[in-house]
Amino acid sequence: MRVFYWNAQGLAKDGARAKLHELSFLHKADIICIAEPHIFCNVRFVRSLKLVDFCEDVITNEVDGEKGNIFILWRNTLLRPDILSTSKQAITVNFVGDFITAVHASYNPVVRKRLWRQLGLGFISIPWLVLGDFNCVLRLEEKKGGRPIKEVYMNEFRSWISDNGLVEVDAIGFMQLVEENWNLDLNGAPPFVFTSKLRRLKEVLKIWNKTIFGDVQFRLKLAELKLETENDLLDYDPADEFQFLKVTDAKKDVDDVRTELAIMLKMKSRVTWLEDGDQHTRFFHNSIRMRRSQNTISELKVSNDTTLLLQDEIKDFIVNHYQAKFNGGDVHIDPVFF
């Protein structure tokens, strides 16, 4: 099933509707979620979209003559989904066991907090796809321009992801983390897509090089498995510098996730044991630095009065030395030997 999300920012103009038709044809969507259509939805409007093989029925959050800001459309080969919940910020539907939530969150953090309560699953484990514009970020570097976002709002966002056992799907492509393969096509900025983790961990290892956020303990297991694998590969060829860097990066990933887990647990438990976590973090970083230093030639004495200090000079000297050693000139061989 292919799910398509687009923040249209207005579908009243013919050009916007033509663009939607083009995107639908290009991405072969089965389900289309539209944010900010800025128009009332009726059969005449749906027909004007000219979406081939799509139902004229549309689920929207229009209320009391107020335009809805989320539309959900689907192919006529699919049964009409059950509406599980609807609000100004999100609509959740059930396509025969596959739960999909289209989100267009409020820019107001107080109002947005209601969204986290609305979309709380607790301990229920279901195939759940949540996608849309959350008007929030997980990290400060994701914010481009405008007023800086407060850490408390990002923490609320992270807690909602963690509490519901969700992981972030890469914005381009798809991840096998649900009972079916969700094919995701996203347009608009910045979209977030989350799925519930229902597959075994070994299946997720196929995509460990993608950026994944969400359940911290789940990501820690993933990072530790990656580190173990990279270490095994390094054991096959301890001289492989590129593989050594991979191990170093994998160690850093494990350390980062452990620190994030410690911070999250401290926030939730309101205890002060994080000092021990900081000590472990420093120890871990120091061990990386020690191994790097042990595997790095910082200087090379080439004669009694000459020592090379620059990395490029050391590299060139070693390469030239072994080229001369193993690629010597012509050598006279006495025929008697043969």
XYZ file of C-alpha atoms in Angstrom:
338
model
C 0.000 0.000 0.000
C 1.472 3.352 -1.050
C 0.653 6.375 1.113
C 1.221 9.896 -0.162
C 1.277 13.083 1.940
C 1.323 16.607 0.532
C 1.058 19.971 2.225
C -0.768 21.641 -0.645
C -1.120 25.119 0.927
C -4.186 25.725 -1.210
C -6.051 23.685 -3.837
C -8.413 26.369 -5.076
C -6.290 27.191 -8.134
C -6.262 25.007 -11.218
C -2.468 24.840 -11.096
C -2.471 23.289 -7.624
C -5.036 20.682 -8.608
C -3.026 19.864 -11.718
C 0.064 19.443 -9.545
C -1.793 17.033 -7.266
C -2.948 15.030 -10.273
C 0.634 14.918 -11.539
C 2.044 13.803 -8.171
C -0.636 11.152 -7.769
C 0.142 9.729 -11.200
C 3.894 9.897 -10.608
C 3.869 8.148 -7.223
C 1.010 5.712 -7.884
C -0.585 6.512 -4.538
C -3.263 4.289 -2.998
C -3.995 6.730 -0.186
C -3.529 10.499 -0.396
C -3.329 12.758 2.646
C -3.583 16.485 1.925
C -2.828 19.234 4.420
C -3.953 22.857 4.152
C -6.256 22.512 1.097
C -7.895 25.871 2.008
C -11.151 24.848 0.335
C -14.424 23.167 1.271
C -14.678 19.548 0.215
C -17.624 18.310 -1.863
C -18.198 15.910 -4.743
C -17.748 18.635 -7.342
C -14.391 19.578 -5.893
C -13.219 15.945 -5.719
C -14.150 15.446 -9.380
C -12.170 18.535 -10.299
C -9.036 16.831 -8.934
C -9.295 14.242 -11.736
C -7.726 11.512 -9.642
C -8.090 8.301 -11.652
C -9.655 5.339 -9.816
C -10.165 7.326 -6.607
C -13.366 7.391 -4.586
C -15.408 10.564 -4.617
C -15.861 10.077 -0.888
C -13.322 12.024 1.204
C -12.645 12.051 4.926
C -11.988 15.549 6.256
C -12.062 17.432 9.542
C -14.480 20.127 8.430
C -16.749 21.236 11.273
C -19.609 23.742 11.548
C -18.972 25.379 8.196
C -15.231 25.736 8.878
C -12.817 24.490 6.216
C -10.928 21.361 7.106
C -7.143 21.394 7.027
C -6.736 17.641 6.388
C -8.219 15.534 3.584
C -7.813 11.754 3.205
C -8.584 10.167 -0.173
C -8.242 6.519 -1.268
C -8.506 4.320 -4.325
C -11.845 2.720 -5.068
C -10.192 -0.712 -4.759
C -9.963 -0.088 -1.013
C -12.860 -0.269 1.401
C -13.879 2.953 3.087
C -11.787 3.217 6.255
C -13.265 3.489 9.720
C -12.707 6.896 11.332
C -11.137 6.299 14.740
C -10.586 9.910 15.766
C -10.635 13.349 14.239
C -9.596 16.800 15.378
C -8.266 20.050 13.982
C -4.758 18.600 14.141
C -5.102 14.967 13.085
C -7.325 12.304 11.581
C -6.828 8.610 12.369
C -8.413 5.966 10.160
C -8.382 2.171 9.982
C -7.909 0.506 6.617
C -8.878 -3.054 7.575
C -6.323 -3.350 10.357
C -3.788 -0.816 9.087
C -4.023 2.376 11.144
C -3.038 5.652 9.481
C -2.895 9.065 11.118
C -2.558 12.208 9.001
C -1.230 15.130 11.037
C -1.165 18.880 10.607
C -0.169 20.107 14.047
C -0.789 23.568 15.429
C 2.046 26.071 15.597
C 0.800 26.890 19.130
C 2.677 24.622 21.584
C -0.198 24.632 24.087
C -2.655 23.469 21.427
C -0.080 21.046 20.024
C 0.189 19.398 23.440
C -3.406 18.227 23.031
C -2.262 16.327 19.940
C 0.168 14.211 21.954
C -2.682 13.251 24.306
C -5.024 12.508 21.413
C -2.502 10.220 19.703
C -1.518 8.194 22.752
C -1.712 4.427 22.240
C -0.269 3.423 25.574
C 0.740 -0.261 25.531
C -1.330 -1.214 22.486
C 0.808 -2.671 19.660
C -0.706 -2.226 16.198
C 0.506 -1.521 12.668
C 0.345 2.266 12.857
C 1.576 4.843 10.378
C 1.681 8.472 11.539
C 2.695 11.066 8.969
C 2.449 14.766 8.362
C 3.622 18.162 9.505
C 4.119 18.234 13.283
C 5.256 21.866 13.471
C 8.008 20.661 15.791
C 11.507 19.236 15.493
C 13.453 16.521 17.246
C 16.772 18.358 17.192
C 17.783 22.013 17.079
C 19.707 21.606 13.815
C 16.461 20.724 12.033
C 15.137 24.249 12.655
C 15.848 26.629 9.792
C 15.226 30.298 10.534
C 12.438 31.815 12.579
C 12.223 31.866 16.340
C 14.260 29.178 18.135
C 12.218 26.319 19.529
C 12.348 25.600 23.249
C 13.885 22.382 24.517
C 10.733 21.549 26.464
C 8.706 21.322 23.240
C 11.242 19.001 21.631
C 11.213 16.847 24.776
C 7.423 16.568 24.590
C 7.724 15.466 20.970
C 10.433 12.887 21.798
C 8.451 11.561 24.771
C 5.368 11.052 22.617
C 7.433 9.097 20.078
C 9.059 6.964 22.771
C 5.897 6.364 24.815
C 4.080 5.038 21.744
C 6.913 2.787 20.561
C 7.347 4.650 17.283
C 10.381 4.947 15.031
C 10.983 7.571 12.375
C 10.944 6.498 8.754
C 13.338 8.089 6.318
C 11.519 10.853 4.428
C 12.364 9.299 1.055
C 11.729 5.604 0.544
C 10.210 2.974 2.800
C 10.983 0.825 5.831
C 9.824 -2.676 6.607
C 8.657 -2.092 10.150
C 4.983 -2.972 9.919
C 2.991 -6.053 9.028
C 2.839 -4.894 5.422
C 5.383 -2.950 3.390
C 4.409 0.705 3.583
C 5.545 2.606 0.505
C 5.776 6.247 1.477
C 5.937 9.289 -0.742
C 6.178 12.644 0.971
C 6.030 16.188 -0.283
C 6.042 19.329 1.787
C 8.430 20.482 4.488
C 9.230 19.253 6.943
C 7.320 15.942 7.045
C 7.721 13.316 9.732
C 6.673 9.706 9.331
C 6.525 7.217 12.182
C 5.646 3.539 12.265
C 5.117 1.117 15.126
C 7.894 -1.466 15.532
C 6.304 -4.864 14.969
C 9.103 -6.660 13.149
C 11.939 -8.516 14.770
C 15.188 -6.670 15.290
C 17.129 -8.582 12.650
C 14.809 -7.281 9.945
C 15.479 -3.723 11.053
C 19.236 -4.271 10.770
C 18.872 -4.076 6.991
C 18.215 -0.357 7.323
C 20.554 0.554 10.205
C 22.357 3.122 8.008
C 19.170 5.180 7.767
C 18.491 7.906 10.318
C 16.174 6.468 12.947
C 14.607 8.247 15.899
C 12.010 7.120 18.369
C 12.132 4.407 21.025
C 15.527 4.974 22.658
C 15.953 1.446 24.006
C 15.131 0.035 20.596
C 17.736 2.287 18.972
C 20.295 1.320 21.611
C 19.898 -2.366 20.740
C 20.242 -1.469 17.086
C 23.391 0.590 17.682
C 24.986 -2.121 19.843
C 24.335 -4.761 17.207
C 25.870 -2.508 14.581
C 28.958 -1.990 16.755
C 29.299 -5.742 17.288
C 29.106 -6.393 13.542
C 31.598 -3.649 12.669
C 34.023 -5.057 15.271
C 33.696 -8.540 13.750
C 34.527 -7.130 10.314
C 37.547 -5.321 11.749
C 38.809 -8.600 13.258
C 39.056 -10.065 9.760
C 41.427 -7.294 8.719
C 42.797 -5.287 11.666
C 44.857 -3.139 9.273
C 41.784 -1.822 7.458
C 41.760 1.851 8.466
C 38.413 2.520 6.833
C 36.805 -0.285 8.823
C 38.441 1.039 11.977
C 36.747 4.390 11.382
C 33.437 2.547 11.010
C 34.001 0.922 14.393
C 34.814 4.300 15.906
C 31.652 5.833 14.471
C 29.598 2.877 15.696
C 31.033 3.325 19.205
C 30.094 6.994 19.102
C 26.542 6.094 18.036
C 26.210 3.702 20.988
C 27.532 6.342 23.354
C 25.170 9.001 22.010
C 22.107 6.776 22.389
C 23.162 5.693 25.891
C 23.499 9.333 26.899
C 20.098 10.137 25.409
C 18.563 7.206 27.296
C 20.133 8.415 30.528
C 18.758 11.915 30.030
C 15.303 10.587 29.208
C 15.240 8.315 32.267
C 16.479 11.113 34.488
C 13.671 13.377 33.253
C 11.059 10.680 33.845
C 12.326 9.417 37.195
C 13.442 12.796 38.606
C 16.545 11.206 40.152
C 20.157 12.389 40.141
C 22.092 9.267 39.148
C 23.136 10.798 35.817
C 26.575 11.678 37.215
C 27.509 8.014 36.880
C 26.292 8.086 33.308
C 28.495 11.085 32.613
C 31.488 9.192 34.010
C 30.793 6.267 31.682
C 30.432 8.645 28.761
C 33.795 10.252 29.445
C 35.396 6.820 29.838
C 33.915 5.720 26.531
C 35.166 8.787 24.683
C 38.609 8.380 26.255
C 38.802 4.758 25.122
C 38.061 5.863 21.561
C 40.766 8.510 21.742
C 43.272 5.982 23.140
C 42.614 3.486 20.375
C 42.855 6.196 17.741
C 46.167 7.389 19.189
C 47.506 3.827 19.266
C 46.662 3.387 15.599
C 48.013 6.766 14.490
C 51.632 7.530 13.533
C 52.043 11.015 14.924
C 55.713 11.336 13.947
C 58.313 9.298 12.050
C 62.068 9.452 12.531
C 63.686 8.808 9.117
C 67.305 9.591 10.047
C 69.362 10.695 12.991
C 68.593 14.351 12.364
C 65.272 14.191 10.490
C 61.817 13.558 11.963
C 58.619 13.910 9.959
C 55.658 15.475 11.780
C 53.154 16.289 9.005
C 50.741 13.496 8.121
C 51.146 14.020 4.359
C 54.945 13.806 4.642
C 54.707 10.632 6.755
C 52.300 9.064 4.275
C 54.447 9.924 1.232
C 57.626 8.651 2.902
C 56.065 5.280 3.797
C 54.524 4.819 0.355
C 57.790 5.707 -1.407
C 59.759 3.420 0.911
C 57.694 0.342 0.106
C 57.418 1.182 -3.583
C 61.212 1.246 -3.749
C 61.409 -1.945 -1.710
C 58.982 -4.050 -3.722
C 59.107 -2.392 -7.149
C 62.866 -2.419 -7.690
C 64.579 -2.101 -11.062
C 65.837 -4.877 -13.328
C 67.933 -7.488 -11.559
C 70.481 -9.735 -13.272
C 69.721 -13.382 -12.529
C 72.490 -15.959 -13.155
C 71.193 -18.633 -15.580
C 72.998 -21.229 -13.494
C 70.228 -20.946 -10.922
C 67.783 -22.341 -13.474
